[in-house]
Coordinates of C-alpha atoms in Angstrom, one line a residue:
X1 CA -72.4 50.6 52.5
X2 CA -69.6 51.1 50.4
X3 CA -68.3 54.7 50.0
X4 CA -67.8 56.2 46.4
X5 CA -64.0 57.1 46.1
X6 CA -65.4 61.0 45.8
X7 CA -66.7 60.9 49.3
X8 CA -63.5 59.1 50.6
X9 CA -61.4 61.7 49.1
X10 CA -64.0 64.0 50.4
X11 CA -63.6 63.0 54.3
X12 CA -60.1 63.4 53.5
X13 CA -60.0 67.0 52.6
X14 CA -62.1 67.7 55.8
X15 CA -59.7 65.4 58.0
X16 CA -56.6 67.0 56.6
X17 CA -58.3 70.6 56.9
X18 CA -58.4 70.3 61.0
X19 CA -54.6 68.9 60.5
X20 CA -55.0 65.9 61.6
X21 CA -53.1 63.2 59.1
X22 CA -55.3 60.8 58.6
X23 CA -54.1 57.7 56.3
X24 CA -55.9 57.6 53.5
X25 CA -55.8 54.2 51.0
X26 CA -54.5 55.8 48.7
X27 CA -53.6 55.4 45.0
X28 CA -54.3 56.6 42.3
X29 CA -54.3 60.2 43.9
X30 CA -57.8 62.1 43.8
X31 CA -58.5 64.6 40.6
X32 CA -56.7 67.5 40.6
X33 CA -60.0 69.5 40.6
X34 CA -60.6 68.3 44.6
X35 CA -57.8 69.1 46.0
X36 CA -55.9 72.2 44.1
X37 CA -57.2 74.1 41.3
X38 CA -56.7 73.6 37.7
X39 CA -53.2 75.2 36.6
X40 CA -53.1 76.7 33.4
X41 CA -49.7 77.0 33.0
X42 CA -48.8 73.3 34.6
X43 CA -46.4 72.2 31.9
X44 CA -44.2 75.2 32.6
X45 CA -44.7 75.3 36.2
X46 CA -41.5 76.4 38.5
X47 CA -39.9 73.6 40.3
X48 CA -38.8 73.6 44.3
X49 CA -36.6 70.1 45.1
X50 CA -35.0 70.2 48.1
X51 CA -33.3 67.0 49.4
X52 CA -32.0 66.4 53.3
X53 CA -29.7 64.2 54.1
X54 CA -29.9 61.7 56.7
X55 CA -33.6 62.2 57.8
X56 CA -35.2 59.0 57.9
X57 CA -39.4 59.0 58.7
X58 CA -39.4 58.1 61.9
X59 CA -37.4 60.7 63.1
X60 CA -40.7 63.0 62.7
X61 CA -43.5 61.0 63.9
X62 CA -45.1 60.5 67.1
X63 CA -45.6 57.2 69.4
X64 CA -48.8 57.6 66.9
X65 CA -47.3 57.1 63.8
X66 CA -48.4 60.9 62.8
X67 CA -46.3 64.2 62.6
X68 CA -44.9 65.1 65.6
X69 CA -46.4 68.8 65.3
X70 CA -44.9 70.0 68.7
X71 CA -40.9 68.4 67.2
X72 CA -41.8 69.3 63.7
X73 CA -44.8 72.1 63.1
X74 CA -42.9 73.6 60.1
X75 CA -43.2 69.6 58.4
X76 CA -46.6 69.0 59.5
X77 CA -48.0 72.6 58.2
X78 CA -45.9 71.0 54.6
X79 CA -47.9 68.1 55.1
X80 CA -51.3 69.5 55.1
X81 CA -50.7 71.4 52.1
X82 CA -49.0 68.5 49.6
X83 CA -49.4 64.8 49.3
X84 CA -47.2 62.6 51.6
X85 CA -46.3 59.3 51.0
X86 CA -45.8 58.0 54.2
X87 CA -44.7 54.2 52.7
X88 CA -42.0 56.1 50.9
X89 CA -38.5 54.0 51.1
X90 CA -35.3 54.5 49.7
X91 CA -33.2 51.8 48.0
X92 CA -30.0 52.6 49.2
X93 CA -28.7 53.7 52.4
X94 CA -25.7 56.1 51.5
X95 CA -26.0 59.0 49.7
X96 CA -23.4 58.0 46.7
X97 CA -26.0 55.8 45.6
X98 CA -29.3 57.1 47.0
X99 CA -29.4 60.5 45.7
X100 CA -29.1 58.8 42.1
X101 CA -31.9 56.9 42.4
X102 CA -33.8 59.8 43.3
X103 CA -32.9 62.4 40.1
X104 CA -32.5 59.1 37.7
X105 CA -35.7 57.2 38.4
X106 CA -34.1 54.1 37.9
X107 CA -31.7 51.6 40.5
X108 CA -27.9 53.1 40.5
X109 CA -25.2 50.8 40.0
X110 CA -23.8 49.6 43.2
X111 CA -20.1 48.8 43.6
X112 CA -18.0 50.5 46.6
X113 CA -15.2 52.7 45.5
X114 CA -16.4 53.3 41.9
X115 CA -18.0 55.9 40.7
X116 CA -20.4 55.9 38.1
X117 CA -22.0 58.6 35.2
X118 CA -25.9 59.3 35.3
X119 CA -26.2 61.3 32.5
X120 CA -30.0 60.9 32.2
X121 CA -31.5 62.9 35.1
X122 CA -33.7 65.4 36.4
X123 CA -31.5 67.9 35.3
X124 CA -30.7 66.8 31.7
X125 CA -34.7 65.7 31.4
X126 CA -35.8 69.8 32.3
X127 CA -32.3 71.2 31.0
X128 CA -33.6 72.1 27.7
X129 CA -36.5 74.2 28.5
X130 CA -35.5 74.9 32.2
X131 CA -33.1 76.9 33.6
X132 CA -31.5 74.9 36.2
X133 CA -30.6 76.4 39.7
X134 CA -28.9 73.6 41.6
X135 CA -26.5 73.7 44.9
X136 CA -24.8 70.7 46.1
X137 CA -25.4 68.6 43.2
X138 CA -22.3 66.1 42.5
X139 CA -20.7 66.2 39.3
X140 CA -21.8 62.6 38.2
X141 CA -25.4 63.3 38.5
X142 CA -25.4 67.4 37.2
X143 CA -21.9 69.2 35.2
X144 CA -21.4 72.5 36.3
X145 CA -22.2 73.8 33.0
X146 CA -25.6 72.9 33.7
X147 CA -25.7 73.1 37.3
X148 CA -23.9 76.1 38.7
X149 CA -25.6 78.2 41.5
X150 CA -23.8 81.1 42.8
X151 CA -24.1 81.3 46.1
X152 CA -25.0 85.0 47.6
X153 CA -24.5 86.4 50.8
X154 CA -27.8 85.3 52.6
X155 CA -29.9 87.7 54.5
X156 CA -29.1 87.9 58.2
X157 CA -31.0 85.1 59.9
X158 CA -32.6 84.3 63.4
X159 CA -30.4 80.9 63.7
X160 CA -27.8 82.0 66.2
X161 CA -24.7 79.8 65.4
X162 CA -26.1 78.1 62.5
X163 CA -26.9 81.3 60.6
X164 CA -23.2 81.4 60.1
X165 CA -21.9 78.3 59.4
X166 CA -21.0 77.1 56.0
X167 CA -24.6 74.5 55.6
X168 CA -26.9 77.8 56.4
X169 CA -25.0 80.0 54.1
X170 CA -25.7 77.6 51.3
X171 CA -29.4 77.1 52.4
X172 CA -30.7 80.9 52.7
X173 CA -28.1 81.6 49.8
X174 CA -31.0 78.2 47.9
X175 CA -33.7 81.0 49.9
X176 CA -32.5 84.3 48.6
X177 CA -32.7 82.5 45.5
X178 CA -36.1 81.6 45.1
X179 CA -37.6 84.8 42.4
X180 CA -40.1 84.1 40.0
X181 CA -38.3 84.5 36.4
X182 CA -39.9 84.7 33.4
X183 CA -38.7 81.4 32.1
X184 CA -39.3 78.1 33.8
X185 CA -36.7 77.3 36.8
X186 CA -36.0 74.4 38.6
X187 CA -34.3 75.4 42.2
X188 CA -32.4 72.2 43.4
X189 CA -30.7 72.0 47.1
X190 CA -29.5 68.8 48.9
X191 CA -28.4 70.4 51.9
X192 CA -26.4 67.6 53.9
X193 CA -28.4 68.0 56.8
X194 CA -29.6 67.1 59.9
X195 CA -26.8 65.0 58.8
X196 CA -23.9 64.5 61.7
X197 CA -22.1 65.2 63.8
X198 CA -24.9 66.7 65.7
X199 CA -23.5 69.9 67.4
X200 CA -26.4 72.0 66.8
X201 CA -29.2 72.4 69.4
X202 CA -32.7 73.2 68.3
X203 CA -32.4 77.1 68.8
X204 CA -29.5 76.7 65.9
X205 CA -26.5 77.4 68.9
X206 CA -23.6 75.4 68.2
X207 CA -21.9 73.2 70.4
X208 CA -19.0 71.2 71.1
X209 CA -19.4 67.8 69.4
X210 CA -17.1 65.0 70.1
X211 CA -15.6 62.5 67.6
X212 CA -16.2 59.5 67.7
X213 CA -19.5 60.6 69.4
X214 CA -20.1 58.5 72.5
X215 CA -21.5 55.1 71.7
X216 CA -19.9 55.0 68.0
X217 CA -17.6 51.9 66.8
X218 CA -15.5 52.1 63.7
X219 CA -16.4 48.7 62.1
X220 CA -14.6 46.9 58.6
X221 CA -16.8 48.2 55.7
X222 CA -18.3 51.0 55.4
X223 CA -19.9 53.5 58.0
X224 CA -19.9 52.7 62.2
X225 CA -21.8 50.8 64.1
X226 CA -23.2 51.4 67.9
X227 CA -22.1 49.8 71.1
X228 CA -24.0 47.1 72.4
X229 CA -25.0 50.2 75.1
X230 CA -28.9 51.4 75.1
X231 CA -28.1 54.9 77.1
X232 CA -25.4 55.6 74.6
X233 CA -27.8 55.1 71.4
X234 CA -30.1 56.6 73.3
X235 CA -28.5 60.2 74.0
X236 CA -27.3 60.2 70.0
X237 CA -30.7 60.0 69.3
X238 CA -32.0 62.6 71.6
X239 CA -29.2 64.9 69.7
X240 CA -30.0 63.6 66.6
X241 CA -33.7 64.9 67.3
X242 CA -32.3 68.2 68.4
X243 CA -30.9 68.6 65.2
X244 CA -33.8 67.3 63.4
X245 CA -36.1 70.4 65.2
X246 CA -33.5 72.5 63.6
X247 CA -33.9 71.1 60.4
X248 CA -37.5 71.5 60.5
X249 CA -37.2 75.2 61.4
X250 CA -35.7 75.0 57.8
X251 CA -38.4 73.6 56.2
X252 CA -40.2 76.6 57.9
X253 CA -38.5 79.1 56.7
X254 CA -38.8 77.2 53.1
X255 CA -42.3 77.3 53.0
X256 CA -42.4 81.5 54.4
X257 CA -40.4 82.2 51.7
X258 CA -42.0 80.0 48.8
X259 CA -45.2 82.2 50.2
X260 CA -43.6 85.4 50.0
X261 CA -42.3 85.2 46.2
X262 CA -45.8 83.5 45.1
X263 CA -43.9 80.2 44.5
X264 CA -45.6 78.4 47.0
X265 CA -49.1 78.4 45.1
X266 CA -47.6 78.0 41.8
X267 CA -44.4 75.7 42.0
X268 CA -44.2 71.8 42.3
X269 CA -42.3 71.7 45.6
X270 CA -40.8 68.3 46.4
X271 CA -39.4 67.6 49.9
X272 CA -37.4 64.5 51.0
X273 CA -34.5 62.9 52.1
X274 CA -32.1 60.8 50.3
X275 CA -31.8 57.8 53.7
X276 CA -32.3 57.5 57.3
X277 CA -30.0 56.2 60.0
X278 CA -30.3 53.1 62.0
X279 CA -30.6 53.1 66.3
X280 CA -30.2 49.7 67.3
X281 CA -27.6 48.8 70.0
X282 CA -24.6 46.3 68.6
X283 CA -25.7 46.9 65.0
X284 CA -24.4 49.1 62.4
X285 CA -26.0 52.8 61.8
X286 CA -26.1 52.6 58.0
X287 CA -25.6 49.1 56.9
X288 CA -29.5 47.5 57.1
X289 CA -30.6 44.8 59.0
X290 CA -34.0 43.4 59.4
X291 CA -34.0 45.2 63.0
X292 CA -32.9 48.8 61.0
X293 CA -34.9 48.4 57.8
X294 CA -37.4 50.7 58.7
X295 CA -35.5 54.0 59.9
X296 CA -32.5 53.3 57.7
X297 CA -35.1 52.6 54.6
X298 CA -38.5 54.9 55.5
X299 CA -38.0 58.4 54.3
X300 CA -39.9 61.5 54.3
X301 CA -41.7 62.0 50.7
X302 CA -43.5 65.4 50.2
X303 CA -44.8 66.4 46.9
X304 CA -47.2 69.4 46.2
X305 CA -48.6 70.7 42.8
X306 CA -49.4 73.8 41.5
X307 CA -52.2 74.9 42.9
X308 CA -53.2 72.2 45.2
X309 CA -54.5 73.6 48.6
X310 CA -55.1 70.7 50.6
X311 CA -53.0 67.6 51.6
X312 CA -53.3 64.2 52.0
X313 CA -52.1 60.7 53.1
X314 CA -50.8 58.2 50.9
X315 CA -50.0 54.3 52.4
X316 CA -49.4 53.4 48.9
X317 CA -45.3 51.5 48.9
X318 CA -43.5 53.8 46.6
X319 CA -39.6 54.2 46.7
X320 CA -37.4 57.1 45.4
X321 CA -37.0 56.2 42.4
X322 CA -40.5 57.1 42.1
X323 CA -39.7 60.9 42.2
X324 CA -38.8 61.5 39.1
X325 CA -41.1 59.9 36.7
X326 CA -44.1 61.3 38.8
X327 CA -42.5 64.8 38.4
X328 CA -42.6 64.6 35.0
X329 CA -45.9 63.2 35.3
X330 CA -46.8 66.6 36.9
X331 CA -45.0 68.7 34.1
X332 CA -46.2 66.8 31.1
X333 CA -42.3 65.9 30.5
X334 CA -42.1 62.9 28.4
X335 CA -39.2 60.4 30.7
X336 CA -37.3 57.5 29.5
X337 CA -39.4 54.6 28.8
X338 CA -36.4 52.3 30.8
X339 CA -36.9 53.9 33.7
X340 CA -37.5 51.7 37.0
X341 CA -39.9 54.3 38.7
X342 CA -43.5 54.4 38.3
X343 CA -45.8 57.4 38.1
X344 CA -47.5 58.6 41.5
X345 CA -49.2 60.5 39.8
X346 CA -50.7 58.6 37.0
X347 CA -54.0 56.8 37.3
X348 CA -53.2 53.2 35.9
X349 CA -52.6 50.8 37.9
X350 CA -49.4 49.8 39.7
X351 CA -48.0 46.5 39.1
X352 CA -46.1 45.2 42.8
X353 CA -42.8 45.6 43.3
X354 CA -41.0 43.8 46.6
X355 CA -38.5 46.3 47.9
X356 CA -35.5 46.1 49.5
X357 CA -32.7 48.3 50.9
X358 CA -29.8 47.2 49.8
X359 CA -30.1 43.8 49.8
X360 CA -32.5 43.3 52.6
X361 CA -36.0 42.9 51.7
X362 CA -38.4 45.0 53.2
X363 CA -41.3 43.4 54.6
X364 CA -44.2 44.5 56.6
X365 CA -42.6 48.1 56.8
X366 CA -45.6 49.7 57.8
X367 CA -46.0 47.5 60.9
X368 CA -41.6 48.0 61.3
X369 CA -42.2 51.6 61.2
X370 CA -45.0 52.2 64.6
X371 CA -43.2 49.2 66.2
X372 CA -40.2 51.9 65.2
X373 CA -41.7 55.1 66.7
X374 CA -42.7 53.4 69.7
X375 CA -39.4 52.4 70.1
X376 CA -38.2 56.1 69.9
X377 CA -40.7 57.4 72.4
X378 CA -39.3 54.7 74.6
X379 CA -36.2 56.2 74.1
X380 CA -36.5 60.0 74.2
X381 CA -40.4 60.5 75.2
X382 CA -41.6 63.7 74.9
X383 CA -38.9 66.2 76.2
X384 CA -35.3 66.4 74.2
X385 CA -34.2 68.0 77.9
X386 CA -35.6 65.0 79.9
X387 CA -33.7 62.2 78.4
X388 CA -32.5 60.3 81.2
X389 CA -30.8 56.1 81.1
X390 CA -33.5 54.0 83.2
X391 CA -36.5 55.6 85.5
X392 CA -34.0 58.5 86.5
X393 CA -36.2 61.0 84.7
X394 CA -38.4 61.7 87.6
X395 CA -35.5 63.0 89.0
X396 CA -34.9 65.7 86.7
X397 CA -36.0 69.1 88.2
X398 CA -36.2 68.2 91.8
X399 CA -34.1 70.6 94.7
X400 CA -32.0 69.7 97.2
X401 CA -35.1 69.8 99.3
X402 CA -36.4 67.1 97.3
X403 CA -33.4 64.9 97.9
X404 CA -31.4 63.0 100.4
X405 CA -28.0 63.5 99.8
X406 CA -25.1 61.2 101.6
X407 CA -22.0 62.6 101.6
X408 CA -19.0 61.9 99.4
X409 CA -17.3 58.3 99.1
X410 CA -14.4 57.4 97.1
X411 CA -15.4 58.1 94.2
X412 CA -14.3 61.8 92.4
X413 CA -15.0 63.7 89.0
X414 CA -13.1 65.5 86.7
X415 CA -15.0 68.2 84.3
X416 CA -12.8 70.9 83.3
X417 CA -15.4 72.5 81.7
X418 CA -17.4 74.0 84.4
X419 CA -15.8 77.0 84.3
X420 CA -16.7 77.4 80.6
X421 CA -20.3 76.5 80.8
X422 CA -21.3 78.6 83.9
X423 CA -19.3 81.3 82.0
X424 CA -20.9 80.9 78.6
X425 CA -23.6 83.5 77.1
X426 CA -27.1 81.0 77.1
X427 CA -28.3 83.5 74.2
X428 CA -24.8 83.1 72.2
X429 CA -24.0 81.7 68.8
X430 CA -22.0 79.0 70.5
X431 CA -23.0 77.4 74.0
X432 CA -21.3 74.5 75.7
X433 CA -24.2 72.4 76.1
X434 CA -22.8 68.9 76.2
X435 CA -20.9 68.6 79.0
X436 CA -18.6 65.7 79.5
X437 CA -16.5 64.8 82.6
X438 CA -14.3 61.3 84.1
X439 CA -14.7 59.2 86.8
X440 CA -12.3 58.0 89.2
X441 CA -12.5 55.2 92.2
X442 CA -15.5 53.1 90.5
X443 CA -15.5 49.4 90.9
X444 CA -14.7 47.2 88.2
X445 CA -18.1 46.5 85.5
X446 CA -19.8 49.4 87.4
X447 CA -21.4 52.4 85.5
X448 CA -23.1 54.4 87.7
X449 CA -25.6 56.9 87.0
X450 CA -24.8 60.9 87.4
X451 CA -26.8 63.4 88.4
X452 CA -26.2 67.3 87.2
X453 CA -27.2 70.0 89.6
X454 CA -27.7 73.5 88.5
X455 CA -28.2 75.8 91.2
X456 CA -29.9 73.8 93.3
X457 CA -32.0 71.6 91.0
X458 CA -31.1 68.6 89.1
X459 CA -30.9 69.7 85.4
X460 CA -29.6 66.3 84.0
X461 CA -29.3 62.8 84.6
X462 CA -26.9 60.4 82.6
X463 CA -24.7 57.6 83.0
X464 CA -21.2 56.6 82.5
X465 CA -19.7 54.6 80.2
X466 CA -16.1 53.1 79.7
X467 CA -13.9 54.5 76.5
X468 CA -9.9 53.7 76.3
X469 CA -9.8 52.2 80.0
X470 CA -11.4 55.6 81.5
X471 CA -14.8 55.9 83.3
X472 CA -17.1 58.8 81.1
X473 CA -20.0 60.6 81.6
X474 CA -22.1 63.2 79.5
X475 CA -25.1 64.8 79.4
X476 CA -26.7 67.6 77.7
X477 CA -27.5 70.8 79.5
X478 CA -30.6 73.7 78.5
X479 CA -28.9 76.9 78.2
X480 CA -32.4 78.3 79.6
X481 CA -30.3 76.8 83.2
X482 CA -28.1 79.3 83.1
X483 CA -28.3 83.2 83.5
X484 CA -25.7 86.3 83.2
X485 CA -24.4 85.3 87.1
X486 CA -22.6 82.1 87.3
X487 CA -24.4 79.0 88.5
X488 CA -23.6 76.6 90.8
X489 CA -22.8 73.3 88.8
X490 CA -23.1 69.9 91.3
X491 CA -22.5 66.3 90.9
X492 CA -24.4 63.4 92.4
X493 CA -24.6 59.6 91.9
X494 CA -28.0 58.4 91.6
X495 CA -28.3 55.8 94.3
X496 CA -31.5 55.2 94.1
X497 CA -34.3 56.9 92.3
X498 CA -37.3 55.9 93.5
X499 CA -35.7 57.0 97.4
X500 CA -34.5 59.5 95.7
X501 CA -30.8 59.0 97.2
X502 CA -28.2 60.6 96.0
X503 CA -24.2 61.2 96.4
X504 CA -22.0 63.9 96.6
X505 CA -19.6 63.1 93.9
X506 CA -16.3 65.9 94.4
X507 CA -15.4 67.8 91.1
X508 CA -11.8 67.8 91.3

């Protein structure tokens, strides 16, 4: 028998209570009345927008399709307090043209190397009765008549290095910010982040990144492309991840503050990403493909209103240029009639729109995007500090004990960095976590698999790769290994895993 939409909306609530996400079919959105309370003062209700950059969907979901809690609690405690449109795409895939499409509502202009004028926007649609609190907001889209946030020395922070590089200053600067005035605000951040290079780890200690990153090609047009190397796109996307655990500590700390000042019950708080990043091997990281569509395309789309108390699941294919018009929806703010976005928010119906990013269309995206997450797990399972090129995982934390060990061939190492890491503070600002070394007297076409021992117990396991005629390897190191005496730092090849045979390879 056919449920009433009430009692779907109902089972809803109750699912999203326990935290688990379920999908729910999705528009129009439920009455306000069942999930958040009637706001009396809606039409002048303060207005939290924070934009990161480079995030794309998958990057937060499990082999599951759902919210990674254990990667991304802070996002997942977001989600079960707003509405998330988990169909959510983005038209464009850098953020000269994506970022207008989210504050305009409408498709920007697309010609590289030109720049182009939006002046109707989120900000000149609320400048009149709101005043406007915006960081990192380009001149084309917001002047700096209207749009000019002082930035204030940020409260000390529990982000080792990040809390005092220049992206943090500006985000707890957006924080510190966050009052309730007596006149309507709207607080705007797009905070270029987890946006590379990735030299952060997930504790916010900085480390060493290298440019090009390893597995990067400069290609003609715009952006880079990866190697035709699966190891290679696989490590960037276990530091990618790192990062993105960082950037979800963020959100965190967004969401404590929003609480403390009373904002977090009576703002509209909108949290998303202007485009994701592509991980296919051979193919370009921004430039979309039918492969890349989904992760360079799917975004994450949060939107709460005032009041509203429990979350929910939309599947309903909306794109950024959505965000607008259904933000005015919310406010009671009369948009453009012109506009290309429709209303989330409204309850008529939706006429179909085929989407595309760029100019590839984007079909089946829902199917692209688990097909996408499995693909992840595949790549990075469930442990940032396990990733390892083949089966060689089951390696990681064995002892000598656990090993047979030949002794060394012809084949040497260089890693001047040794000395650094098993000197380095594991509770500093900075720690030299990925650490990179050469090869010398490998074979021609081989790239052999390395092994990193850390007093006695394989910490690591990577392989090399070929850059300028040399013979690389990296691999990315837990500070937790190391302690105030200095460790004993050993290289093996991995002869075989299963047999668990490895060789002394010298460091010389």
């Amino acid at each position: 028998m056919a449920r009433s939409w009430a009692e779907r909306c109902a089972s809803i609530v109750v699912l999203a209570g326990a935290g688990v996400l379920a999908p729910a079919a999705a528009h129009p959105p439920p009455a306000p009345g069942l999930f958040f309370s009637h706001h009396p003062h809606m039409r002048a209700a303060p207005v939290v927008f924070v934009v990161l950059d480079e995030l794309p969907l998958v990057s937060l979901l499990d082999r599951r399709g759902t919210i990674d809690e254990k990667l991304c609690p802070g996002v997942a405690r977001l989600a079960r307090m707003s509405a998330w449109y988990r169909n959510a795409t983005t038209p464009q895939t850098f953020t000269k043209e994506a970022l207008p499409a989210l504050l305009t509502g409408s498709y920007p202009i697309r010609r590289v190397g030109e720049t182009f004028e939006y002046p109707r926007n989120l900000f000149s649609l609320l400048g009149a009765t709101y005043e406007i609190r915006a960081a990192n907001v380009p001149p084309n889209l917001c002047p700096p008549e209207l749009c000019d946030a002082p930035i204030r020395p940020p409260p000390v922070q529990r982000f080792r290095g990040f809390g005092g590089g220049e992206k943090a200053a500006l985000f707890f600067s957006f924080l510190s910010g966050l009052e309730r005035p007596d006149r309507p605000r709207l607080h705007f951040l797009h905070l270029v982040f987890p946006h590379g290079p990735w030299r952060y780890l997930p504790s916010g200690q900085r480390y060493y990144e290298v440019d090009p990153m390893p597995g990067e090609v400069d290609r003609r047009g715009r952006g880079r492309s990866w190697r035709r190397d699966g190891w290679l796109v696989a490590q960037g996307y276990q530091r990618h991840l790192m990062q993105v655990r960082l950037a979800d500590r963020l959100v965190d700390a967004l969401l404590v503050r929003l609480k403390r000042t009373g904002l977090l019950h009576d703002a509209v708080v909108v949290v998303t990403a202007d485009h994701g990043i592509g991980w296919e091997p051979g193919l370009p990281k921004r430039l979309p493909h039918e492969r890349t569509a989904a992760t360079l395309a799917g975004v994450p789309l949060f939107v709460k209103a005032p009041g509203q108390r429990v979350g929910w699941v939309s599947r309903t294919p909306v794109e950024s240029v959505d965000v607008l018009p259904t933000l005015a929806d919310i406010l009671g703010v009369e948009t453009w009639p012109d506009v290309d976005g429709l209303s989330l928010w409204a309850h008529a119906p939706r006429r179909a729109r085929p989407r595309a990013v760029v100019d590839v269309p984007i079909e089946g995206f829902g199917r692209q995007l688990k097909r996408a997450a499995r693909e992840k797990h595949e790549l990075v399972g469930r442990n940032l500090w396990r990733v390892a090129p083949g089966e060689s995982e089951e390696l990681v934390g064995l002892t000598e004990a656990e090993l047979s060990i030949a002794p060394p061939g012809k084949v040497t190492a260089h890693a001047s960095a040794v000395e650094t890491l098993v000197r380095a503070d594991p509770q500093g600002d900075e720690f030299p976590a990925f650490f990179e070394g050469l090869l010398e007297g490998v074979p021609f076409r081989r790239r052999p698999r390395v092994a990193v021992m850390v007093d006695g117990r394989i910490a690591a396991v990577t392989r090399s790769y070929e850059s300028s005629g040399l013979k690389w390897f990296g691999a990315m190191l837990r500070p937790g290994l190391f302690g105030p005496h200095e460790e004993r730092v050993e290289l093996f090849l991995v002869d075989d895993v299963g047999g668990r045979a490895l060789t002394e390879l010298p460091l010389e």
